[in-house]
Amino acid sequence: MTKINTTLTKNPKNLPPSDKLGFGQYFTDHMFVAKYREGQGWYDAEILPYSPLALDPAASVFHYGQALFEGMKAFRQDSGEIVFFRPEFNYDRLCEGAARLCLEAPPKELFMEGLKKLVEADERWIPNGPNTSLYIRPTLIGSEGFLGVRPSHETIFFIILSPVGSYYAEGAKPVRIWAEETYLRAAPGGLGAVKAGANYASSLKAALAARQKGYAQVLWLDVEHQGIEEVGTMNVFFVMDKEIVTPALNGSILAGGTRGSVIQYLKSKNLPIVERKITITEVIEKIKSGELKEAFGTGTAAVVSPIGVIHYQGKDWDINKGETGPLSTQIFTEITSIQRGTKADPFNWITKLK
Amino acid sequence: MTKINTTLTKNPKNLPPSDKLGFGQYFTDHMFVAKYREGQGWYDAEILPYSPLALDPAASVFHYGQALFEGMKAFRQDSGEIVFFRPEFNYDRLCEGAARLCLEAPPKELFMEGLKKLVEADERWIPNGPNTSLYIRPTLIGSEGFLGVRPSHETIFFIILSPVGSYYAEGAKPVRIWAEETYLRAAPGGLGAVKAGANYASSLKAALAARQKGYAQVLWLDVEHQGIEEVGTMNVFFVMDKEIVTPALNGSILAGGTRGSVIQYLKSKNLPIVERKITITEVIEKIKSGELKEAFGTGTAAVVSPIGVIHYQGKDWDINKGETGPLSTQIFTEITSIQRGTKADPFNWITKLK
C-alpha cells in the first residue's frame, strides 16, 4: 500500500467548548491527503496539519464540478473506546459516486488507514457531550489543470474532521418544511443517486428561499412535482397506520447510510417498512384523513429529524400536531445509543478504531 | 472601485508553438484574482503570476458545487489591434449564473478592468495563426470553509487565459454525435440555464461513453428523451428546407453567446431562423425525408461545429452525406472574419482592448 507519512502540528489549536460546537464550524489540527495521477497511481499520502489545499486554477473541480464527498461519524463511547459508524458503507458509496463522476476512488486500505491514522492523530478532538460526535468528511476532487471538457486525469482524496453537536440550532424540535415546485434537486439520469457537490449546488437557492419564508428545509419532489424524493439533505420516512413508507431508490434519490440503518432497525422490530413511490398528493390526503402519524428525515448529521409541518401550495399542514412522534424518538434513541455504546450493536454497525 | 495591484512574473514562460496549441492546455504567465467576503465587499484584487490557488479544504466549491464560469475570447487582428468578442454578454451571464448559484458576482467595472489589465499583461501570448485566439476563463467559486449546507459567504473571482487553436483535433471536419437516452445533462428547475460546473459533472460519463463508441459528442435530450437540448457543450441548429431551427430556451438549455450571434446574423440575412422545441423523432424523420440539409453546434471554443452523423437507437443517420454544409461554412467564416477584423462588424460585437 501507498505509505502514509505523518507530520504533526507544532501549534495545536484550543478545543472549542463542547456545548457550542454547532455543525461543521470547527476543524481539527490535522487532515489526510493523498494524490492520484493516471499512469502513476496513488502517491504522497500523508497526515499533515490542517491547511489550505493548493490547486491549479484550471483544476477540473473549479470548472467541471468533479467533486464528491462522504459524511460519516466517529464517537467516544462511555467506555473510552473510539468507534466509527459503518465506515465500509461510506467507502462503498464513495466508490460508486467516483465511477459516476469519472474520478478515481482510493483503494479501500488507503481509505481505512488514512481515516484511522487521522482520527488517532486528532483523538483529543472527539467530543463526549450529549449528542456530540466527530464528523468525518472524506472528499474526492478532480485536480488536473486543463480546460477541454473531459474527466481529470488527477484526483485528490482528502479527509477533514469537525467536532459537532446537533445539526439544527433548534435541536430535536420538529422542523417546518417547504414542498418545492420550482427548483429541482436532481432528475433521472443525473447525479442525484451519488453524493456529488453538483446536487447541493442546485439546492442552495431553494433552501435559502425556504428559510426566508420560515421553513428549515425543502421537501424535494421529482420532475413531475409529485413523487417525493428527499427532505433537505436527508432521506424521508412517513409513518402511516398500516405501513412506514420511504421513497424507493429511483436513481435520483441518494441511498443514505442512516436511511439503510433505519430500514434495518425497523425490519428487526417487525415493523411494516415499505420502500415505494409516494407522492405529495398522497401525503397531504393522509394528513387530512388522519392516517399519517409521523414524518421524519434521516441523515448522518442529524440522525433523525422530525417533521412538524409540511407547506404545500400555499398551506401549512401539521403532522402529529407539530410534535415529535414516538417512532422518531425511538429510532433516534436506538441508533444514537448504539453509536455511543450504551446499547448492544446487533447490526454490526460499529467498527473500533483500535 | 477596488484597486487592482499588479505583480508581474520574473520567470516568463516560453510561448508554445502556435500550430500546436490545441484547447486549454497552455496557460499564460499571469492571472487575475479578486476576493469577496460578506460584510466586507471585494478586496485583494490583483494581477499576479499564474500559480496555485490556496483554499480551505472545507471550501464550498469542494463540497457543495459552488462553481460557475464563463468562456470568451480575445483576438489579435491583422491590424495589430487586440479585441474582445462580446465581453458584456459574458459579464451579464456570469451575473445571472451567480444569482442562481448563490455566489457573489463581481461589479462590472472590476470584471472589465481585471480582464483588460490581465490581457495587457499577457499580450504577447495572443496568437495570430489561422483559427487561433486567446481563450478567457472567468470563474467564480465559493471559498468559505464550513460544512453546514448553505451558500458560502465568501467568493473568489479569478480569470485565467489560454492561447488556443481549433477545439477539435479533427478541425472543421463534421463530428459524429450520440443521441443520449440514459444520462441527463440538466432538467427544468435545475442548473442547465447557467454555466455551472455541476452541469459538466453530470455530462462527463456520457461523453466518455460516447467517445469510446466512436462519437465526438453527446446530443442531449430532455427528461422525456425527446426534446433536443444541446450537443456536447454547444447549442445546436438544424437547417431544414423551410426553416432553420434551434431549440427554444426552456430553462435547462444554456443561452450560448455564439447561439445568440448566429441567430442575430441569420436574421440580418433574412434567413428563416426559428427558436422552438424540436424532438429527436422530428429530426430523424426529416433526415429520412431529405428535408434536413445541415446540422451544426455553436459555442465559443469551436464557433461552428458541423454535425455529420447522428446516432439514435442503434442506427447512424448521415446528415449532408457527412460533409460540412454551405450554411455552416458561411456562418463560421462570417463570425471568425468579424473576430479577426477582416470583415466589418455591423453587430457591435467587438470591443477594443485599448
XYZ file of C-alpha atoms in Angstrom:
708
model
C 0.000 0.000 0.000
C 0.997 3.620 -0.522
C 2.960 4.641 2.584
C 1.271 7.277 4.755
C 3.693 9.870 6.103
C 2.764 11.811 9.210
C 3.714 15.371 10.122
C 2.092 16.505 13.358
C 1.299 20.155 14.002
C 3.595 22.240 16.200
C 0.728 24.585 17.000
C -2.240 22.586 18.283
C -5.427 24.676 18.478
C -7.547 25.146 21.588
C -10.553 22.832 21.691
C -13.911 24.579 21.166
C -16.434 24.403 24.055
C -18.288 21.098 23.640
C -21.718 22.653 24.211
C -21.248 25.213 21.399
C -19.949 23.077 18.569
C -22.791 23.552 16.105
C -22.135 21.736 12.822
C -19.029 21.919 10.632
C -17.701 25.151 12.082
C -14.553 23.878 13.812
C -11.852 21.762 12.232
C -9.259 19.619 13.948
C -5.467 20.026 13.904
C -4.792 17.644 11.023
C -6.053 16.333 7.709
C -5.324 13.377 5.458
C -4.395 13.976 1.819
C -3.481 11.512 -0.950
C -2.967 12.140 -4.654
C -3.590 10.088 -7.779
C -2.351 10.509 -11.320
C -3.219 8.264 -14.267
C -0.231 6.072 -15.097
C 1.349 6.733 -11.709
C -1.304 5.588 -9.232
C -1.705 6.906 -5.688
C 1.189 8.855 -4.176
C 2.069 11.432 -1.496
C -0.351 10.056 1.106
C 0.077 11.978 4.342
C -1.351 13.152 7.620
C -0.404 16.826 7.911
C -1.524 19.946 9.766
C -4.951 21.244 8.605
C -4.018 23.782 5.956
C -5.142 25.214 2.603
C -5.067 22.973 -0.469
C -3.054 24.456 -3.333
C -4.696 23.735 -6.689
C -4.069 24.782 -10.263
C -6.698 27.443 -11.093
C -7.599 25.315 -14.134
C -8.324 22.256 -11.914
C -11.480 20.485 -13.010
C -13.133 20.873 -9.602
C -13.288 24.633 -10.255
C -14.761 24.280 -13.749
C -16.419 20.939 -14.369
C -17.786 20.057 -10.961
C -15.724 16.941 -10.269
C -16.367 16.920 -6.517
C -17.745 14.084 -4.411
C -17.888 13.608 -0.669
C -18.951 11.329 2.143
C -20.312 12.152 5.568
C -19.672 9.817 8.494
C -19.015 9.926 12.221
C -16.723 8.702 14.977
C -17.794 8.561 18.631
C -16.119 8.484 22.011
C -18.097 5.829 23.836
C -18.593 5.953 27.597
C -16.052 3.124 27.953
C -13.474 5.428 26.386
C -13.447 3.371 23.196
C -13.303 5.322 19.902
C -15.590 3.849 17.233
C -16.700 4.510 13.671
C -20.286 4.087 12.456
C -20.461 1.985 9.278
C -17.252 3.165 7.566
C -17.436 0.375 4.977
C -20.780 1.676 3.773
C -19.253 5.095 3.178
C -16.275 3.623 1.379
C -18.511 1.602 -0.945
C -20.722 4.606 -1.710
C -17.651 6.764 -2.408
C -16.564 4.191 -4.995
C -19.978 4.222 -6.695
C -20.001 8.016 -6.813
C -16.443 8.153 -8.140
C -17.429 5.916 -11.053
C -20.378 8.186 -11.921
C -18.244 11.347 -11.741
C -15.241 9.823 -13.538
C -12.983 10.323 -10.515
C -10.534 7.762 -9.122
C -11.616 6.189 -5.834
C -8.814 5.411 -3.371
C -8.097 1.743 -2.606
C -10.035 0.529 0.446
C -6.890 0.031 2.506
C -5.736 3.603 1.841
C -9.175 4.959 2.791
C -9.351 2.967 6.024
C -5.732 3.502 7.058
C -5.859 7.232 6.310
C -9.087 7.504 8.290
C -7.714 5.634 11.315
C -4.378 7.411 11.396
C -6.081 10.792 11.120
C -8.569 10.109 13.889
C -5.744 8.805 16.068
C -3.767 11.987 15.463
C -6.798 14.092 16.436
C -8.212 11.824 19.138
C -8.386 14.638 21.702
C -10.872 16.424 19.403
C -13.575 13.743 19.722
C -16.170 15.301 21.993
C -18.192 13.306 24.509
C -21.031 15.651 25.478
C -24.667 14.694 24.754
C -25.381 14.433 21.005
C -21.813 15.273 20.060
C -19.539 13.357 17.726
C -16.609 13.738 15.381
C -17.979 14.382 11.906
C -15.748 12.973 9.151
C -15.699 14.369 5.630
C -13.838 12.226 3.048
C -13.716 14.154 -0.247
C -12.613 13.439 -3.822
C -11.847 16.240 -6.273
C -10.567 16.442 -9.850
C -7.287 18.331 -9.666
C -5.789 18.297 -13.153
C -5.357 21.744 -14.723
C -6.816 21.825 -18.248
C -9.890 23.316 -19.914
C -11.045 20.824 -22.536
C -14.186 19.189 -21.168
C -13.188 15.657 -20.126
C -12.561 13.805 -16.849
C -9.498 14.873 -14.890
C -6.531 12.511 -15.039
C -5.633 13.515 -11.491
C -7.633 13.119 -8.287
C -7.027 14.376 -4.773
C -8.569 12.429 -1.909
C -8.677 14.186 1.432
C -10.335 13.744 4.812
C -11.114 16.548 7.255
C -12.660 16.267 10.714
C -15.061 18.504 12.595
C -16.281 18.035 16.184
C -20.059 18.589 16.025
C -23.118 18.968 18.196
C -26.708 18.939 16.953
C -27.116 19.736 13.243
C -30.087 22.010 13.827
C -29.888 25.029 16.086
C -33.445 24.023 17.056
C -32.162 20.704 18.441
C -34.628 17.836 18.094
C -37.594 20.201 17.691
C -39.660 19.190 14.654
C -38.820 21.188 11.527
C -41.125 23.027 9.172
C -40.511 22.022 5.549
C -41.455 23.503 2.181
C -42.643 21.243 -0.680
C -40.717 22.708 -3.607
C -42.330 23.041 -7.030
C -39.952 25.419 -8.817
C -36.459 24.139 -8.196
C -35.269 20.596 -8.718
C -32.540 18.794 -6.783
C -31.899 16.020 -9.300
C -33.527 14.112 -12.159
C -33.292 10.540 -13.540
C -30.032 10.153 -15.498
C -28.384 12.874 -13.409
C -26.286 12.770 -10.244
C -28.984 12.500 -7.569
C -28.015 8.997 -6.503
C -24.418 9.981 -5.675
C -23.054 12.437 -3.136
C -21.831 14.927 -5.732
C -21.333 18.588 -4.889
C -23.400 19.283 -8.008
C -26.639 18.187 -6.281
C -26.061 20.642 -3.466
C -25.218 23.472 -5.898
C -28.691 23.156 -7.363
C -30.361 23.032 -3.956
C -28.867 26.099 -2.264
C -31.182 28.703 -3.750
C -34.358 26.776 -2.956
C -33.177 26.111 0.614
C -32.364 29.796 1.083
C -35.776 30.843 -0.230
C -37.497 28.329 2.061
C -35.580 29.583 5.094
C -36.514 33.155 4.274
C -40.163 32.050 4.323
C -39.699 30.366 7.700
C -39.077 26.745 6.677
C -35.940 24.896 7.820
C -35.709 22.579 4.810
C -37.048 21.870 1.352
C -39.134 18.782 0.584
C -37.754 17.777 -2.818
C -40.199 16.488 -5.411
C -39.425 14.715 -8.680
C -39.521 16.246 -12.177
C -43.288 15.833 -12.267
C -43.611 17.742 -8.967
C -45.376 14.739 -7.460
C -43.072 11.958 -6.298
C -41.346 12.716 -3.005
C -37.564 12.373 -3.183
C -35.744 13.746 -0.137
C -36.022 16.395 2.549
C -33.214 18.955 2.560
C -30.057 16.861 2.680
C -31.817 13.864 4.246
C -33.962 10.894 3.247
C -37.548 10.943 4.421
C -39.926 8.494 6.150
C -43.706 8.677 6.585
C -45.343 6.710 9.389
C -48.873 5.670 8.492
C -51.486 3.475 10.170
C -50.584 0.333 8.283
C -47.117 0.993 6.910
C -43.995 3.080 7.233
C -43.036 4.413 3.814
C -39.756 5.763 2.477
C -39.378 6.629 -1.220
C -37.880 3.737 -3.197
C -34.432 4.411 -4.664
C -35.196 5.527 -8.207
C -31.850 6.792 -9.490
C -32.291 10.382 -8.346
C -32.541 9.705 -4.591
C -29.383 9.265 -2.506
C -29.106 5.914 -0.730
C -28.417 7.429 2.674
C -26.497 5.425 5.247
C -28.925 6.375 8.004
C -31.823 5.503 5.661
C -30.375 1.977 5.419
C -29.828 1.741 9.172
C -33.404 2.854 9.897
C -34.831 0.303 7.448
C -32.685 -2.433 9.014
C -33.769 -1.448 12.521
C -37.489 -1.304 11.599
C -37.293 -4.711 9.932
C -35.609 -6.163 13.037
C -38.611 -4.949 15.047
C -41.029 -6.477 12.503
C -42.396 -3.030 11.746
C -44.035 -2.668 8.294
C -41.363 -0.633 6.468
C -42.032 -0.308 2.732
C -39.833 1.266 0.052
C -42.146 2.569 -2.659
C -43.030 5.675 -4.605
C -45.041 8.126 -2.538
C -46.469 11.395 -3.888
C -47.055 14.713 -2.192
C -50.760 14.332 -3.072
C -50.936 11.059 -1.142
C -49.118 12.565 1.841
C -51.487 15.535 2.016
C -54.516 13.216 1.690
C -53.232 11.032 4.501
C -52.619 14.065 6.690
C -56.244 15.112 6.019
C -57.615 11.654 6.783
C -55.537 11.298 9.932
C -53.716 8.239 8.614
C -50.299 9.964 8.637
C -48.979 9.791 12.176
C -45.395 10.959 11.879
C -42.790 12.032 9.368
C -39.058 12.402 9.779
C -35.837 12.923 7.878
C -32.761 10.748 8.314
C -29.126 11.638 7.755
C -25.664 11.299 9.241
C -25.611 14.829 10.623
C -28.989 14.909 12.419
C -29.596 11.111 12.582
C -33.393 11.613 12.834
C -35.086 14.958 12.271
C -38.850 15.001 12.972
C -41.052 16.955 10.582
C -43.724 19.096 12.242
C -45.181 20.972 9.285
C -45.291 20.487 5.512
C -46.086 23.533 3.411
C -47.697 22.647 0.073
C -49.291 25.014 -2.419
C -49.966 27.871 -0.043
C -50.997 25.862 3.015
C -49.224 24.588 6.155
C -50.143 21.031 7.132
C -49.363 19.953 10.693
C -48.047 16.468 11.332
C -48.599 14.936 14.781
C -49.714 18.422 15.953
C -46.191 19.674 15.235
C -44.716 17.438 17.942
C -42.003 14.788 17.798
C -43.671 11.411 17.407
C -42.888 8.241 19.349
C -41.283 6.341 16.462
C -38.933 9.263 15.645
C -37.862 9.288 19.288
C -37.469 5.519 19.424
C -35.306 5.342 16.286
C -33.170 8.320 17.313
C -32.590 6.822 20.749
C -31.823 3.363 19.372
C -29.285 4.473 16.767
C -27.539 7.038 18.954
C -27.380 4.521 21.829
C -25.639 2.014 19.581
C -23.303 4.757 18.404
C -22.481 5.754 21.978
C -22.142 2.171 23.118
C -24.903 2.333 25.728
C -26.812 -0.362 23.820
C -25.522 -3.517 22.172
C -24.941 -3.421 18.404
C -26.879 -6.337 16.887
C -26.379 -4.962 13.350
C -22.589 -4.878 13.258
C -22.621 -1.135 12.547
C -19.728 -0.281 14.843
C -16.021 -0.517 13.926
C -13.463 0.067 16.641
C -10.580 2.434 15.974
C -8.068 0.111 17.620
C -13.533 50.716 -7.401
C -11.390 48.095 -5.667
C -7.788 48.870 -6.605
C -6.085 46.247 -8.766
C -2.472 45.597 -7.756
C -0.102 44.139 -10.303
C 2.860 41.845 -9.693
C 4.482 40.700 -12.924
C 6.306 37.404 -13.195
C 10.081 37.283 -13.029
C 10.095 33.995 -14.930
C 8.109 34.405 -18.143
C 7.429 31.065 -19.839
C 8.321 30.195 -23.409
C 5.424 30.584 -25.831
C 4.002 27.297 -27.147
C 4.199 26.701 -30.938
C 1.132 28.439 -32.430
C 0.259 25.468 -34.659
C 0.134 23.035 -31.732
C -1.987 24.921 -29.213
C -4.960 22.579 -29.005
C -7.530 23.756 -26.463
C -6.946 24.775 -22.850
C -3.589 23.041 -22.495
C -1.310 26.068 -22.097
C -1.775 28.915 -19.657
C -0.263 32.376 -19.781
C 2.165 33.994 -17.318
C -0.459 35.735 -15.182
C -3.926 35.508 -13.714
C -6.415 37.896 -12.159
C -7.813 37.147 -8.689
C -10.250 39.140 -6.514
C -11.917 38.127 -3.255
C -15.271 38.888 -1.673
C -16.499 38.473 1.865
C -19.999 39.310 3.108
C -19.884 42.500 5.151
C -16.508 43.453 3.671
C -17.142 43.539 -0.075
C -14.497 42.942 -2.741
C -10.841 43.111 -1.710
C -7.327 41.948 -2.691
C -7.870 42.375 -6.437
C -4.641 41.624 -8.239
C -2.832 40.568 -11.369
C -0.212 38.061 -10.273
C 1.896 35.258 -11.752
C -0.170 32.173 -12.723
C 0.036 30.000 -9.631
C -1.968 27.570 -7.482
C -4.983 28.861 -5.568
C -4.802 28.095 -1.842
C -8.224 27.172 -0.464
C -9.533 25.905 2.852
C -10.240 22.158 2.384
C -13.765 22.875 3.706
C -14.380 25.498 0.965
C -17.854 25.125 -0.503
C -16.511 24.631 -4.041
C -15.071 21.277 -2.899
C -18.292 20.103 -1.218
C -21.371 21.913 -2.441
C -20.528 22.642 -6.068
C -20.487 26.428 -5.923
C -18.556 26.877 -9.176
C -19.525 28.949 -12.200
C -17.540 30.007 -15.229
C -17.604 31.919 -18.477
C -15.843 31.233 -21.754
C -14.860 34.091 -24.049
C -12.111 35.072 -26.462
C -9.683 37.838 -27.389
C -8.120 38.120 -30.832
C -5.074 39.709 -32.386
C -6.480 41.272 -35.554
C -4.394 41.685 -38.701
C -4.114 45.429 -37.954
C -2.368 44.508 -34.692
C -5.386 45.607 -32.664
C -6.347 43.388 -29.677
C -10.112 42.911 -29.378
C -12.647 41.066 -27.207
C -15.737 39.339 -28.601
C -18.909 40.371 -26.707
C -17.441 40.692 -23.180
C -20.591 42.414 -21.891
C -22.650 39.359 -22.789
C -20.354 37.164 -20.711
C -20.458 39.584 -17.795
C -24.265 39.637 -17.820
C -24.494 35.846 -17.994
C -21.999 35.482 -15.145
C -24.287 37.671 -13.012
C -27.346 35.556 -13.827
C -25.477 32.364 -13.003
C -24.118 33.804 -9.761
C -27.678 34.591 -8.603
C -28.774 31.001 -9.321
C -25.771 29.509 -7.505
C -25.895 31.964 -4.570
C -22.424 33.303 -5.380
C -21.431 36.978 -5.423
C -20.839 38.398 -8.912
C -18.051 40.964 -9.208
C -19.035 44.547 -10.079
C -18.919 45.188 -13.831
C -16.031 47.634 -13.565
C -13.929 45.108 -11.630
C -14.686 42.400 -14.203
C -13.811 44.630 -17.163
C -10.743 46.236 -15.608
C -9.378 42.923 -14.364
C -9.917 41.428 -17.815
C -8.191 44.292 -19.631
C -5.230 44.550 -17.272
C -4.693 40.789 -17.425
C -4.794 40.627 -21.231
C -2.445 43.612 -21.394
C -0.001 41.873 -19.069
C -0.128 38.741 -21.246
C -0.453 40.433 -24.648
C 2.484 38.517 -26.110
C 0.503 35.303 -25.558
C -2.275 36.214 -28.015
C -1.609 34.015 -31.034
C -2.291 35.138 -34.611
C -2.151 31.932 -36.640
C -5.241 30.685 -38.524
C -8.126 29.795 -36.168
C -6.151 30.752 -33.070
C -7.243 33.059 -30.280
C -6.769 33.770 -26.610
C -9.411 31.844 -24.682
C -10.505 33.607 -21.485
C -11.947 31.749 -18.489
C -13.542 33.998 -15.824
C -14.524 31.798 -12.853
C -16.453 32.252 -9.596
C -16.071 29.819 -6.703
C -17.428 29.606 -3.149
C -14.385 29.746 -0.878
C -15.682 29.849 2.691
C -14.626 26.882 4.827
C -17.638 25.355 6.628
C -19.725 22.197 6.290
C -23.313 23.161 7.072
C -25.171 23.178 3.749
C -25.747 26.834 2.869
C -24.308 29.366 0.396
C -20.713 30.439 1.023
C -20.272 33.900 2.499
C -17.033 34.251 0.563
C -16.432 34.192 -3.183
C -13.236 34.152 -5.230
C -13.383 35.561 -8.755
C -10.477 34.691 -10.996
C -9.589 34.880 -14.681
C -7.100 32.641 -16.443
C -6.017 32.767 -20.090
C -5.130 30.043 -22.561
C -3.879 30.514 -26.133
C -5.916 28.092 -28.250
C -6.190 26.634 -31.727
C -9.110 24.565 -33.006
C -11.237 22.942 -30.276
C -11.463 19.641 -32.121
C -8.415 17.679 -33.087
C -10.435 16.871 -36.244
C -10.532 20.587 -37.144
C -13.690 21.616 -39.010
C -14.471 18.036 -40.038
C -18.097 17.182 -39.237
C -18.495 15.338 -35.936
C -20.389 12.144 -35.188
C -22.785 12.573 -32.258
C -24.660 10.198 -29.996
C -28.298 10.898 -29.012
C -28.211 10.085 -25.289
C -31.122 8.288 -23.625
C -29.585 7.171 -20.322
C -27.779 10.165 -18.888
C -29.233 13.638 -18.475
C -27.342 16.928 -18.607
C -29.960 19.063 -16.855
C -33.681 19.252 -16.078
C -36.216 22.071 -15.600
C -35.708 23.678 -12.183
C -32.038 22.678 -12.200
C -28.870 24.471 -13.315
C -28.952 23.850 -17.082
C -29.531 27.500 -17.992
C -26.379 28.683 -16.210
C -22.730 27.840 -16.791
C -22.342 25.879 -13.565
C -19.629 23.264 -13.159
C -22.427 20.981 -11.928
C -23.839 20.571 -15.459
C -20.496 19.396 -16.743
C -20.043 16.985 -13.815
C -23.182 15.172 -14.904
C -22.119 15.089 -18.547
C -18.600 13.643 -18.296
C -19.549 9.986 -18.073
C -21.928 10.113 -21.030
C -19.374 11.983 -23.142
C -16.702 9.435 -22.280
C -19.007 6.533 -23.165
C -19.908 8.207 -26.471
C -16.241 8.756 -27.337
C -15.469 5.127 -26.579
C -18.165 4.176 -29.097
C -16.648 6.491 -31.715
C -18.795 9.619 -31.287
C -17.192 13.018 -30.579
C -20.097 14.468 -28.611
C -23.394 13.667 -26.954
C -26.700 15.007 -28.282
C -28.502 15.858 -25.047
C -32.224 15.159 -24.851
C -34.707 16.391 -22.247
C -36.142 14.378 -19.344
C -38.643 12.756 -21.714
C -35.791 11.656 -24.016
C -37.467 13.543 -26.862
C -36.816 17.294 -26.850
C -33.354 18.186 -28.147
C -31.391 20.387 -25.750
C -27.736 20.807 -26.668
C -24.866 18.999 -28.334
C -21.865 18.318 -26.088
C -21.013 21.702 -24.647
C -22.630 23.601 -27.539
C -26.040 24.778 -28.708
C -27.421 23.108 -31.820
C -29.008 24.259 -35.083
C -30.892 22.253 -37.721
C -31.141 23.597 -41.271
C -34.332 22.475 -42.984
C -35.946 23.271 -46.338
C -38.211 25.973 -44.968
C -36.672 26.954 -41.653
C -33.548 26.887 -39.528
C -34.424 25.595 -36.066
C -32.602 25.892 -32.759
C -34.212 24.637 -29.518
C -36.049 27.428 -27.684
C -34.564 28.349 -24.299
C -36.631 26.324 -21.853
C -34.807 26.733 -18.559
C -32.499 23.764 -18.961
C -30.670 24.932 -22.108
C -27.728 27.335 -21.826
C -28.191 30.623 -23.696
C -24.886 30.410 -25.546
C -23.182 33.594 -26.718
C -22.431 32.088 -30.126
C -26.056 30.862 -30.306
C -27.153 34.491 -29.931
C -24.626 35.716 -32.506
C -25.718 33.086 -35.031
C -29.403 33.983 -34.579
C -28.570 37.677 -34.999
C -26.555 37.005 -38.144
C -29.234 34.771 -39.709
C -31.916 37.385 -39.023
C -29.743 40.077 -40.610
C -29.663 37.942 -43.769
C -33.446 37.411 -43.613
C -32.952 33.697 -43.196
C -35.879 31.863 -41.536
C -34.376 31.180 -38.075
C -36.911 29.838 -35.587
C -36.469 29.123 -31.867
C -38.844 26.307 -30.988
C -38.970 22.884 -29.409
C -37.624 20.195 -31.735
C -37.625 16.478 -30.937
C -35.220 13.741 -31.913
C -38.154 11.968 -33.608
C -38.742 15.003 -35.844
C -35.049 15.271 -36.671
C -34.809 11.600 -37.673
C -37.989 11.911 -39.759
C -36.610 14.941 -41.559
C -33.335 13.160 -42.222
C -35.350 10.289 -43.749
C -37.482 12.607 -45.882
C -34.481 14.605 -47.056
C -35.804 17.836 -45.554
C -32.878 18.173 -43.101
C -29.981 19.702 -45.020
C -27.432 20.541 -42.336
C -26.902 20.478 -38.585
C -24.228 22.175 -36.512
C -23.247 23.034 -32.978
C -22.262 26.529 -31.851
C -20.008 27.565 -28.997
C -17.198 29.897 -28.054
C -14.497 27.262 -28.345
C -15.330 25.812 -31.785
C -17.560 28.696 -33.069
C -19.390 26.372 -35.508
C -19.019 22.596 -35.464
C -20.794 20.759 -38.295
C -22.581 17.517 -37.448
C -22.038 14.682 -39.927
C -23.769 11.771 -38.204
C -26.412 11.378 -35.507
C -26.619 8.011 -33.779
C -30.101 7.258 -32.438
C -31.360 3.955 -31.053
C -28.826 1.717 -32.686
C -28.588 3.466 -36.058
C -26.251 6.065 -37.598
C -28.005 8.744 -39.628
C -25.897 10.751 -42.075
C -26.512 14.460 -42.446
C -25.482 16.126 -45.717
C -23.622 12.886 -46.572
C -21.349 13.527 -43.615
C -19.955 16.679 -45.227
C -19.781 20.269 -43.953
C -22.765 22.161 -45.350
C -22.737 25.582 -47.016
C -24.537 27.412 -44.199
C -22.149 26.031 -41.536
C -19.239 27.287 -43.629
C -20.869 30.661 -44.273
C -21.609 31.307 -40.577
C -18.180 30.119 -39.426
C -16.477 32.354 -41.986
C -18.660 35.364 -41.165
C -18.191 35.231 -37.384
C -14.477 34.419 -37.455
C -13.900 37.173 -40.049
C -15.559 39.716 -37.772
C -13.486 38.395 -34.855
C -10.252 38.687 -36.861
C -11.203 42.113 -38.257
C -11.139 41.062 -41.906
C -14.843 41.938 -42.175
C -16.743 44.914 -40.790
C -18.679 44.372 -37.521
C -22.272 45.513 -38.163
C -23.463 43.929 -34.894
C -21.207 45.782 -32.461
C -19.756 42.511 -31.197
C -16.173 43.735 -30.953
C -14.679 45.670 -28.013
C -11.176 47.039 -28.361
C -8.659 46.419 -25.597
C -7.357 49.981 -25.734
